[in-house]
Coordinates of C-alpha atoms in Angstrom, one line a residue:
Chain V
M1 CA -103.4 -12.1 82.5
N2 CA -103.1 -8.4 82.7
V3 CA -100.3 -7.5 80.3
A4 CA -100.1 -3.9 81.4
A5 CA -99.2 -4.8 84.9
T6 CA -95.4 -4.9 85.3
P7 CA -94.2 -7.4 88.0
A8 CA -93.8 -5.2 91.0
T9 CA -91.8 -7.6 93.1
P10 CA -89.9 -10.1 91.2
I11 CA -90.3 -13.5 92.9
R12 CA -86.5 -14.1 92.6
S13 CA -84.1 -11.3 92.8
N14 CA -81.5 -11.3 90.1
P15 CA -78.7 -13.8 90.5
E16 CA -76.0 -11.2 91.3
A17 CA -77.8 -10.1 94.4
R18 CA -78.2 -13.5 96.0
P19 CA -75.6 -14.9 98.3
R20 CA -73.7 -17.6 96.5
E21 CA -73.7 -21.0 98.1
P22 CA -72.4 -23.7 95.8
V23 CA -74.5 -26.9 95.6
I24 CA -73.3 -28.6 92.4
V25 CA -69.6 -28.3 91.6
A26 CA -68.1 -29.9 88.5
K27 CA -64.4 -29.6 88.1
N28 CA -62.7 -30.6 84.8
L29 CA -65.4 -33.2 84.5
T30 CA -65.0 -35.7 81.6
V31 CA -67.6 -38.4 81.2
G32 CA -68.8 -40.7 78.5
Y33 CA -70.3 -44.1 77.6
K34 CA -69.1 -47.5 76.6
L35 CA -70.3 -48.1 73.1
H36 CA -72.6 -51.0 73.0
R37 CA -70.9 -54.2 71.7
E38 CA -67.8 -52.4 70.8
R39 CA -64.6 -52.0 72.7
K40 CA -64.8 -48.3 72.5
L41 CA -65.4 -45.5 74.8
L42 CA -67.3 -42.4 73.7
T43 CA -66.5 -39.2 75.4
A44 CA -69.7 -37.2 75.8
L45 CA -68.5 -34.3 77.9
R46 CA -65.0 -33.0 78.1
D47 CA -63.5 -30.8 80.8
I48 CA -66.6 -29.3 82.2
T49 CA -66.1 -26.8 85.0
I50 CA -69.1 -25.1 86.4
T51 CA -70.5 -24.2 89.8
I52 CA -74.2 -24.1 90.4
N53 CA -75.4 -22.2 93.5
K54 CA -78.2 -22.9 95.8
G55 CA -81.7 -21.9 94.6
E56 CA -80.4 -21.2 91.1
F57 CA -82.2 -22.2 87.9
V58 CA -79.6 -23.1 85.4
C59 CA -80.5 -24.0 81.9
L60 CA -78.2 -26.1 79.8
L61 CA -78.6 -25.2 76.2
G62 CA -77.2 -27.0 73.2
P63 CA -78.0 -29.1 70.1
S64 CA -79.1 -32.7 70.6
G65 CA -76.3 -35.1 71.0
C66 CA -74.1 -32.5 72.7
G67 CA -73.9 -34.3 76.0
K68 CA -76.3 -32.2 78.0
S69 CA -78.1 -35.3 79.2
T70 CA -74.8 -36.8 80.3
F71 CA -74.1 -33.8 82.4
I72 CA -77.3 -34.2 84.5
N73 CA -76.9 -37.9 84.5
A74 CA -73.5 -37.2 86.2
I75 CA -75.3 -35.0 88.7
S76 CA -77.9 -37.6 89.4
G77 CA -75.2 -40.3 89.8
I78 CA -76.3 -42.6 87.0
V79 CA -73.0 -42.0 85.3
L80 CA -69.8 -41.4 87.2
P81 CA -66.9 -39.2 86.3
W82 CA -64.0 -40.6 84.2
E83 CA -61.8 -37.7 85.0
G84 CA -62.3 -34.6 87.2
S85 CA -64.9 -34.5 89.8
M86 CA -68.6 -33.9 90.4
E87 CA -69.6 -32.8 93.9
V88 CA -73.0 -32.2 95.3
D89 CA -73.2 -30.4 98.6
G90 CA -69.5 -30.8 99.0
K91 CA -69.5 -34.5 98.6
P92 CA -68.4 -36.4 95.5
V93 CA -71.3 -38.1 93.7
K94 CA -71.1 -41.9 94.1
G95 CA -74.6 -42.7 93.0
P96 CA -78.2 -41.5 93.0
G97 CA -79.6 -40.1 96.2
P98 CA -82.9 -38.7 97.5
D99 CA -81.5 -35.1 97.4
R100 CA -81.7 -35.3 93.7
A101 CA -84.7 -36.1 91.4
M102 CA -85.2 -36.1 87.7
V103 CA -87.9 -35.3 85.2
F104 CA -87.4 -37.2 81.9
Q105 CA -88.1 -36.2 78.3
D106 CA -90.1 -39.4 77.6
Y107 CA -91.7 -39.2 81.1
A108 CA -90.3 -42.6 82.0
L109 CA -93.4 -43.6 83.9
M110 CA -93.9 -47.2 84.7
P111 CA -96.8 -48.2 82.4
W112 CA -98.1 -50.9 84.8
R113 CA -98.4 -48.4 87.7
T114 CA -101.3 -46.0 88.2
V115 CA -100.6 -42.3 88.4
E116 CA -100.7 -42.5 92.2
S117 CA -98.4 -45.6 92.3
N118 CA -95.9 -43.9 90.0
I119 CA -95.6 -41.0 92.3
R120 CA -95.3 -43.4 95.2
M121 CA -92.4 -45.3 93.6
P122 CA -89.5 -43.2 94.9
F123 CA -90.8 -43.7 98.4
E124 CA -90.8 -47.5 97.9
F125 CA -87.3 -47.6 96.7
Q126 CA -85.7 -45.4 99.4
D127 CA -86.4 -44.8 103.0
L128 CA -87.0 -41.1 103.5
G129 CA -87.9 -41.5 107.1
L130 CA -91.6 -40.8 106.5
S131 CA -94.5 -42.7 107.9
N132 CA -97.1 -44.2 105.6
K133 CA -99.5 -41.5 106.5
E134 CA -97.0 -38.8 105.7
I135 CA -96.3 -40.4 102.4
D136 CA -100.0 -40.6 101.5
E137 CA -100.4 -36.9 102.4
R138 CA -97.3 -36.0 100.4
I139 CA -98.6 -37.8 97.3
D140 CA -102.0 -36.3 97.7
R141 CA -100.5 -32.8 98.0
Y142 CA -98.4 -33.2 94.8
L143 CA -101.3 -34.8 92.9
E144 CA -103.2 -31.6 93.7
L145 CA -100.3 -29.4 92.8
V146 CA -100.0 -30.8 89.3
D147 CA -103.8 -30.8 88.9
L148 CA -104.2 -34.5 88.6
K149 CA -106.8 -35.0 91.3
G150 CA -109.3 -37.6 90.1
F151 CA -106.8 -39.4 88.0
E152 CA -105.0 -41.2 90.8
K153 CA -106.2 -44.6 89.5
S154 CA -105.6 -43.9 85.8
Y155 CA -102.7 -45.4 84.0
P156 CA -100.2 -43.4 82.0
Y157 CA -101.4 -44.7 78.7
E158 CA -104.8 -43.2 79.4
L159 CA -103.4 -39.7 79.7
S160 CA -102.2 -37.1 77.3
G161 CA -98.5 -36.2 77.0
G162 CA -98.9 -33.1 79.1
M163 CA -100.7 -35.0 81.8
R164 CA -98.1 -37.7 81.8
Q165 CA -95.4 -35.2 82.3
R166 CA -97.3 -33.7 85.2
V167 CA -97.1 -37.1 86.8
G168 CA -93.4 -37.2 86.0
I169 CA -93.0 -33.8 87.7
A170 CA -95.1 -34.8 90.7
R171 CA -93.0 -37.9 91.1
A172 CA -89.8 -35.8 91.1
L173 CA -91.1 -33.1 93.4
A174 CA -92.9 -35.4 95.9
T175 CA -89.7 -36.5 97.6
E176 CA -88.9 -32.7 98.0
P177 CA -85.4 -33.0 96.6
K178 CA -82.9 -30.2 97.0
I179 CA -82.0 -30.5 93.4
L180 CA -84.4 -30.9 90.5
L181 CA -82.9 -32.2 87.3
A182 CA -85.0 -31.9 84.1
D183 CA -84.0 -33.5 80.8
E184 CA -85.9 -31.6 78.1
P185 CA -89.1 -32.3 80.0
F186 CA -91.3 -30.3 77.7
A187 CA -89.7 -31.2 74.4
A188 CA -92.4 -33.7 73.5
I189 CA -95.3 -31.5 74.6
D190 CA -97.3 -29.3 72.4
A191 CA -96.4 -25.6 72.4
M192 CA -99.4 -24.3 74.3
T193 CA -99.3 -26.8 77.0
R194 CA -95.6 -26.3 77.2
E195 CA -95.9 -22.6 78.0
A196 CA -98.4 -23.3 80.7
M197 CA -96.2 -25.9 82.3
Q198 CA -93.1 -23.7 82.1
S199 CA -94.9 -21.0 83.9
E200 CA -96.1 -23.4 86.6
L201 CA -92.7 -24.8 87.1
E202 CA -91.2 -21.4 87.4
Q203 CA -93.7 -20.4 90.0
F204 CA -93.3 -23.6 91.9
V205 CA -89.5 -23.7 92.2
S206 CA -89.4 -20.0 93.0
K207 CA -91.6 -20.8 96.1
T208 CA -89.5 -23.8 97.2
G209 CA -86.2 -22.3 96.4
Q210 CA -85.0 -25.6 94.8
T211 CA -81.9 -25.7 92.7
V212 CA -82.9 -26.6 89.2
V213 CA -80.7 -27.9 86.3
F214 CA -82.8 -27.8 83.2
I215 CA -81.8 -29.1 79.8
T216 CA -83.4 -27.6 76.8
H217 CA -82.7 -27.0 73.1
S218 CA -85.0 -24.1 73.0
I219 CA -83.4 -20.7 73.4
D220 CA -86.7 -19.1 74.4
E221 CA -87.3 -21.7 77.1
A222 CA -83.8 -21.2 78.4
I223 CA -84.2 -17.4 78.7
I224 CA -87.7 -17.6 80.2
L225 CA -86.8 -20.1 82.9
G226 CA -83.1 -19.7 83.6
D227 CA -81.2 -17.5 86.0
R228 CA -78.1 -18.6 84.1
I229 CA -77.7 -20.3 80.7
A230 CA -74.8 -22.6 80.0
V231 CA -74.4 -22.9 76.2
I232 CA -72.8 -26.3 75.4
S233 CA -71.0 -27.1 72.2
R234 CA -71.2 -30.5 70.6
R235 CA -69.1 -33.6 70.5
P236 CA -67.6 -33.8 72.9
G237 CA -69.7 -31.3 74.9
R238 CA -67.9 -28.4 76.4
I239 CA -69.2 -25.3 78.0
K240 CA -69.0 -22.5 75.5
E241 CA -70.2 -19.7 77.6
V242 CA -72.3 -19.1 80.7
L243 CA -74.7 -16.2 80.5
D244 CA -76.6 -14.4 83.2
V245 CA -80.3 -13.7 82.6
N246 CA -81.1 -10.4 84.2
L247 CA -84.8 -10.3 83.3
P248 CA -87.5 -9.6 85.9
R249 CA -89.6 -12.5 87.1
P250 CA -92.1 -13.8 86.6
R251 CA -91.3 -13.9 82.9
F252 CA -94.6 -15.1 81.6
S253 CA -96.3 -11.8 81.5
G254 CA -95.9 -11.6 77.7
D255 CA -94.1 -8.3 77.7
V256 CA -90.8 -9.9 78.8
K257 CA -90.3 -11.1 75.2
S258 CA -90.7 -7.5 74.0
L259 CA -88.0 -6.1 76.2
P260 CA -84.8 -5.1 74.3
E261 CA -82.7 -7.1 76.8
Y262 CA -84.6 -10.2 75.8
S263 CA -83.9 -9.9 72.1
E264 CA -80.3 -8.9 72.8
L265 CA -79.8 -12.0 74.9
R266 CA -81.5 -14.1 72.3
E267 CA -79.3 -12.8 69.6
R268 CA -76.2 -13.4 71.6
I269 CA -77.2 -17.0 72.3
W270 CA -78.1 -17.6 68.7
D271 CA -74.7 -16.4 67.7
L272 CA -73.2 -18.9 70.1
V273 CA -75.3 -21.9 69.0
K274 CA -75.8 -21.3 65.3
D275 CA -72.6 -23.0 64.2
E276 CA -73.5 -26.0 66.3
A277 CA -77.0 -26.0 65.0
R278 CA -75.6 -25.9 61.4
S279 CA -73.3 -28.8 61.8
G280 CA -76.2 -30.7 63.4
A281 CA -78.4 -29.8 60.4
H282 CA -75.8 -31.3 58.1
G283 CA -76.4 -34.8 59.3
E284 CA -73.5 -35.1 61.7
D285 CA -75.7 -36.6 64.4
Chain E
M1 CA -106.1 -44.3 70.9
S2 CA -109.0 -46.2 69.4
D3 CA -109.9 -47.5 72.8
S4 CA -110.3 -44.2 74.5
E5 CA -114.0 -44.3 75.0
H6 CA -113.7 -47.5 77.0
H7 CA -110.9 -46.2 79.2
G8 CA -112.2 -42.8 80.2
P9 CA -110.0 -39.8 79.7
S10 CA -107.4 -39.7 77.0
H11 CA -106.5 -37.0 74.6
A12 CA -107.5 -34.0 76.6
G13 CA -107.1 -30.4 77.4
E14 CA -104.5 -29.8 80.0
F15 CA -106.5 -28.1 82.8
S16 CA -108.2 -31.2 83.8
D17 CA -110.2 -32.3 86.8
A18 CA -112.3 -35.2 88.0
D19 CA -115.4 -33.7 86.4
R20 CA -114.2 -34.8 83.0
I21 CA -114.8 -38.5 83.9
K22 CA -118.4 -39.3 83.0
D23 CA -120.3 -42.6 82.8
V24 CA -121.4 -43.5 79.3
K25 CA -125.2 -44.1 79.0
I26 CA -126.2 -47.4 77.5
S27 CA -127.8 -47.0 74.1
L28 CA -128.2 -49.0 70.9
G29 CA -124.9 -47.5 69.8
T30 CA -122.9 -48.6 72.8
I31 CA -124.4 -52.1 72.6
W32 CA -123.4 -52.3 69.0
D33 CA -119.9 -51.1 69.9
Q34 CA -119.6 -53.9 72.4
Y35 CA -121.4 -56.8 70.8
G36 CA -121.5 -55.9 67.1
T37 CA -118.4 -57.9 66.2
W38 CA -119.8 -60.9 67.9
A39 CA -123.1 -60.7 66.1
V40 CA -121.3 -60.3 62.7
T41 CA -119.1 -63.3 63.5
V42 CA -122.0 -65.5 64.4
L43 CA -124.0 -64.5 61.3
N44 CA -120.9 -65.0 59.2
L45 CA -120.2 -68.5 60.5
T46 CA -123.9 -69.5 60.2
I47 CA -123.9 -68.5 56.6
F48 CA -120.7 -70.4 56.0
F49 CA -122.0 -73.7 57.5
I50 CA -125.3 -73.3 55.6
I51 CA -123.5 -73.0 52.3
W52 CA -121.3 -76.0 53.4
E53 CA -124.5 -78.0 54.1
I54 CA -126.1 -77.2 50.8
F55 CA -122.9 -77.9 48.9
A56 CA -122.4 -81.3 50.7
R57 CA -126.0 -82.3 50.1
S58 CA -125.9 -81.4 46.4
G59 CA -123.7 -84.5 45.9
A60 CA -121.0 -82.5 44.1
V61 CA -118.3 -84.1 46.3
N62 CA -118.0 -87.6 47.5
P63 CA -119.3 -87.7 51.1
V64 CA -116.4 -90.0 52.0
F65 CA -114.2 -86.9 51.7
F66 CA -116.6 -84.2 52.5
P67 CA -119.4 -84.7 55.0
T68 CA -122.4 -82.5 55.7
A69 CA -121.9 -79.8 58.3
S70 CA -124.9 -81.2 60.2
G71 CA -123.3 -84.7 60.2
M72 CA -120.1 -83.3 61.5
F73 CA -121.8 -81.3 64.3
Q74 CA -123.8 -84.3 65.3
T75 CA -120.7 -86.5 65.5
L76 CA -118.9 -83.9 67.5
F77 CA -121.8 -83.4 69.9
E78 CA -122.3 -87.2 70.4
G79 CA -118.6 -87.7 70.7
L80 CA -118.3 -85.1 73.4
T81 CA -121.4 -86.1 75.4
S82 CA -121.3 -89.9 75.3
R83 CA -118.8 -92.6 76.1
A84 CA -117.9 -95.4 73.6
P85 CA -119.9 -98.6 73.2
P86 CA -117.7 -101.5 74.1
D87 CA -117.8 -103.0 70.6
A88 CA -116.9 -99.8 68.7
I89 CA -114.1 -100.1 66.1
I90 CA -112.3 -97.1 67.5
S91 CA -112.0 -97.5 71.2
G92 CA -113.0 -94.4 73.1
Q93 CA -115.1 -91.4 72.1
I94 CA -113.9 -87.9 71.1
I95 CA -114.2 -86.8 74.7
D96 CA -111.8 -89.5 75.9
H97 CA -109.2 -88.7 73.2
L98 CA -109.7 -85.0 73.8
L99 CA -109.0 -85.3 77.5
Y100 CA -105.9 -87.5 76.7
T101 CA -104.5 -84.9 74.3
L102 CA -105.3 -82.0 76.6
R103 CA -103.5 -83.8 79.5
T104 CA -100.4 -84.4 77.4
L105 CA -100.5 -80.8 76.2
T106 CA -101.0 -79.3 79.6
I107 CA -98.1 -81.3 81.2
G108 CA -95.9 -80.5 78.3
V109 CA -96.6 -76.8 78.3
F110 CA -96.3 -76.7 82.0
L111 CA -92.8 -78.3 81.8
A112 CA -91.9 -75.9 79.0
C113 CA -92.9 -72.9 81.3
L114 CA -90.9 -74.4 84.1
I115 CA -87.8 -74.5 82.0
G116 CA -88.4 -71.7 79.5
I117 CA -89.4 -68.8 81.8
P118 CA -86.5 -69.0 84.3
G119 CA -84.2 -69.9 81.4
G120 CA -85.2 -66.9 79.4
L121 CA -85.0 -64.6 82.4
L122 CA -81.5 -65.8 83.3
M123 CA -80.3 -65.4 79.7
G124 CA -81.7 -61.9 79.6
G125 CA -80.3 -61.0 83.0
N126 CA -76.8 -62.5 82.8
R127 CA -74.4 -62.0 79.9
Y128 CA -72.4 -65.2 80.6
I129 CA -75.4 -67.5 80.8
E130 CA -76.6 -65.8 77.6
R131 CA -73.4 -66.4 75.8
I132 CA -73.2 -70.0 76.9
L133 CA -76.8 -71.0 76.2
S134 CA -77.7 -68.9 73.1
P135 CA -76.1 -71.2 70.5
Y136 CA -78.1 -74.2 71.8
V137 CA -81.3 -72.2 72.2
W138 CA -81.1 -70.9 68.6
G139 CA -79.9 -74.2 67.3
L140 CA -82.8 -76.2 68.8
A141 CA -85.3 -73.4 68.2
S142 CA -84.5 -73.3 64.5
L143 CA -84.5 -77.1 64.1
P144 CA -88.0 -78.3 63.0
R145 CA -89.1 -80.2 66.1
I146 CA -91.0 -82.7 63.9
A147 CA -87.6 -84.0 62.8
L148 CA -87.0 -85.1 66.4
V149 CA -90.1 -87.2 66.7
P150 CA -88.5 -90.4 65.3
L151 CA -85.6 -89.9 67.7
F152 CA -87.8 -89.7 70.7
I153 CA -89.8 -92.7 69.6
L154 CA -86.5 -94.6 69.4
F155 CA -85.7 -93.5 73.0
M156 CA -89.0 -93.8 74.7
G157 CA -91.3 -95.8 72.4
F158 CA -94.9 -94.9 71.8
T159 CA -95.4 -93.5 75.3
V160 CA -97.0 -90.5 76.9
E161 CA -93.4 -89.5 78.0
M162 CA -92.4 -89.3 74.4
Q163 CA -95.4 -87.1 73.6
V164 CA -94.9 -84.9 76.6
T165 CA -91.2 -84.5 75.6
I166 CA -92.1 -83.4 72.1
V167 CA -94.7 -80.9 73.4
T168 CA -92.2 -79.5 76.0
L169 CA -89.5 -79.1 73.3
A170 CA -91.9 -77.5 70.9
A171 CA -93.3 -75.1 73.5
M172 CA -90.2 -74.3 75.4
F173 CA -88.3 -72.1 72.9
P174 CA -90.9 -69.5 72.1
I175 CA -91.4 -69.1 75.8
M176 CA -87.7 -68.8 76.5
I177 CA -86.9 -66.5 73.6
N178 CA -89.8 -64.2 74.5
A179 CA -88.8 -63.9 78.1
W180 CA -85.2 -63.3 77.0
A181 CA -86.3 -60.6 74.6
G182 CA -88.5 -59.0 77.2
V183 CA -85.6 -58.6 79.6
K184 CA -83.2 -57.4 76.9
T185 CA -85.6 -54.8 75.5
T186 CA -86.7 -53.3 78.8
E187 CA -86.8 -49.6 78.2
K188 CA -83.6 -47.9 79.3
S189 CA -85.3 -44.8 80.4
L190 CA -87.5 -46.8 82.9
I191 CA -84.4 -48.4 84.3
A192 CA -82.7 -45.0 84.5
A193 CA -85.8 -43.6 86.3
A194 CA -85.8 -46.4 88.8
K195 CA -82.1 -45.8 89.4
V196 CA -82.5 -42.1 89.9
F197 CA -85.2 -42.7 92.4
G198 CA -83.0 -45.0 94.5
A199 CA -83.8 -48.5 93.3
N200 CA -81.1 -51.1 93.9
K201 CA -80.3 -54.0 91.5
R202 CA -82.9 -56.3 93.0
Q203 CA -85.6 -53.5 93.0
I204 CA -84.8 -52.7 89.4
Y205 CA -85.3 -56.4 88.5
S206 CA -88.5 -56.9 90.4
N207 CA -90.0 -53.5 89.8
V208 CA -89.0 -52.7 86.2
V209 CA -87.6 -55.7 84.3
L210 CA -90.1 -58.3 85.5
P211 CA -93.3 -56.3 85.0
Y212 CA -92.0 -55.2 81.7
T213 CA -91.2 -58.8 80.7
L214 CA -94.5 -60.3 82.0
P215 CA -96.5 -59.6 78.8
F216 CA -93.7 -61.0 76.7
I217 CA -93.8 -64.2 78.7
V218 CA -97.6 -64.4 78.3
A219 CA -97.1 -63.9 74.5
G220 CA -94.4 -66.6 74.6
V221 CA -96.8 -69.0 76.4
Q222 CA -99.4 -68.2 73.8
Q223 CA -97.0 -69.2 71.0
G224 CA -95.8 -72.1 73.1
I225 CA -99.3 -73.5 73.4
G226 CA -99.7 -73.2 69.6
R227 CA -96.5 -75.0 69.0
G228 CA -97.2 -77.6 71.7
M229 CA -100.5 -78.3 70.0
V230 CA -98.8 -79.0 66.7
G231 CA -96.3 -81.2 68.6
V232 CA -98.9 -83.3 70.4
I233 CA -100.9 -83.9 67.3
I234 CA -97.9 -84.9 65.3
A235 CA -96.7 -87.2 68.1
E236 CA -100.1 -88.9 68.2
I237 CA -100.2 -89.2 64.4
F238 CA -96.8 -90.8 64.5
G239 CA -97.8 -93.5 66.9
G240 CA -99.8 -94.4 69.9
S241 CA -103.4 -95.4 70.4
N242 CA -104.8 -92.4 72.1
G243 CA -105.5 -88.7 71.5
L244 CA -107.0 -86.5 68.8
G245 CA -104.1 -87.0 66.4
F246 CA -104.6 -90.8 66.6
L247 CA -108.3 -90.2 66.1
I248 CA -107.7 -88.3 62.9
V249 CA -105.6 -91.1 61.5
R250 CA -108.1 -93.8 62.5
S251 CA -111.0 -91.8 61.1
A252 CA -109.2 -91.5 57.8
D253 CA -108.3 -95.2 57.8
T254 CA -112.0 -96.1 58.4
F255 CA -113.3 -93.5 55.9
N256 CA -115.2 -91.8 58.7
S257 CA -115.1 -88.3 57.3
E258 CA -117.7 -86.9 59.8
L259 CA -115.5 -87.9 62.7
M260 CA -112.3 -86.5 61.0
Y261 CA -113.9 -83.1 60.3
A262 CA -115.4 -83.1 63.8
V263 CA -111.9 -83.5 65.3
L264 CA -110.4 -80.9 63.0
L265 CA -113.2 -78.4 64.0
L266 CA -112.5 -79.3 67.6
L267 CA -108.8 -78.5 67.2
V268 CA -109.7 -75.1 65.7
I269 CA -112.0 -74.4 68.7
I270 CA -109.4 -75.5 71.2
S271 CA -106.6 -73.4 69.6
L272 CA -108.8 -70.3 69.4
S273 CA -109.9 -70.7 73.0
F274 CA -106.3 -70.9 74.1
I275 CA -105.4 -67.8 72.2
K276 CA -108.5 -65.9 73.5
I277 CA -107.7 -66.9 77.1
T278 CA -104.1 -65.9 76.9
R279 CA -105.1 -62.6 75.2
M280 CA -107.5 -61.9 78.1
I281 CA -104.7 -62.7 80.6
E282 CA -102.5 -60.4 78.6
A283 CA -105.0 -57.6 78.6
Y284 CA -105.6 -58.0 82.3
I285 CA -101.9 -57.9 83.3
A286 CA -100.7 -55.4 80.7
P287 CA -103.5 -53.1 79.7
W288 CA -101.1 -50.6 78.4
R289 CA -100.0 -52.9 75.6
Q290 CA -103.5 -53.6 74.5
Q291 CA -103.5 -50.6 72.1
V292 CA -100.5 -52.0 70.4
I293 CA -101.7 -55.6 70.1
M294 CA -105.4 -55.3 69.2

């Protein structure tokens, strides 16, 4: 890639300039889990209020165990609010729906299904009003998009981690959801592959204009991908601060990291998370 | 990833395409990869039986206890290929007793599957059924089933029904417990994924829990057959006038060591065949688990 060339037309304009149309609205959201085999309830997130707008790429940044996953599970509808509300498109979330799809950290591919069959799975579970031919074409298109043509009949265990996550991404994208949820999708993937996949994801969603909620514990990943970064504190998770990322896109041209704004932002975020990271490092997890 | 060369692509660069899949040319090396273990096993066993033969022929051990390998094979071969002469001391040849034992075993294991698989699935799927049944399952599973043989003889006499009951009881619990464990250990993230992509309860059960549990059930049946085998032989040793267990007792009583060793060898062969067959079924229905098991 030509490092000297500055991106002339950013694919996305900066978040301030875009008309704001709320898609995901959490108000005083408190959620948690029932502890297994104990009569106890564990609060994972407390009093979260955030509005995520259409077409926005929001990164949730925080140490592991801070409740980030719980937040996107609440968006997806796998967990329901204890207190407060979670609304998607103006309607309270009552369960999963085809307007939302998720990419999982451990890929969560069915090991007994081929690559093609895994991508087909969401179409089997829910009726999206597509004909069989349309579904086939869809799957074909997304297989191509994630560069897995020729591996349709392979099983996940035959693929590398990066390739498996491409299947996971294709599965999430193929239903063309309005909202893409990603739970540390690249955390288990080696650094080189990760950068390539981050760049591809950025390019893809900037074309489709999908709203993305992306969980990460990497500050760099959050800055490179996010329009906004919500820094979350741990136990129970609360939003510490939401920061705008006003860096030009695409951000993979290498020189973004050398911009003074980048290091400024990085330092600010580090200040916010370092206490959390410390308490995590001292075995509180 | 030791199996990678047989399964095509595996650890790979990320910018991948169909060109990376290539056929492997057949060479001496690939033939050795495929059949080498077999060749070594055959050679190994041949040497073992030759040493046995030499040792038995040297007269170091009384042939009443320790027959020659050739004598054993001959008895086995004749016993499997011919029917008994009418005036034989032991009625029936090995083949008759073998078929009798296999029939008891098959019926017993079949009944064990019929009870064990749905039982295990229900226990895994429903908390209340689990709570009600688990003390009985664990209790009976931990009781050595041999201890029940006299009881069943008391109830049913020296009958096929008694033997089938023992096989069923012996085989049922590994099958049930495995199915149960499979349901309970189904990966949470797979269930979460199915939920996110719109699966209802029934779809989660049929598309995630059952396929995940299937290899557990096969492993359970494999263990069940092994236990059932023990059960049937014990039941036949205890009483009755048919089956390989009976044949072992009679051959010992008549000092026919060749016959006894032939039956023991036959039992080894049967057990290994069952294990091999269930492994193949397992590999076929759950290739992703192969790397863990093999």
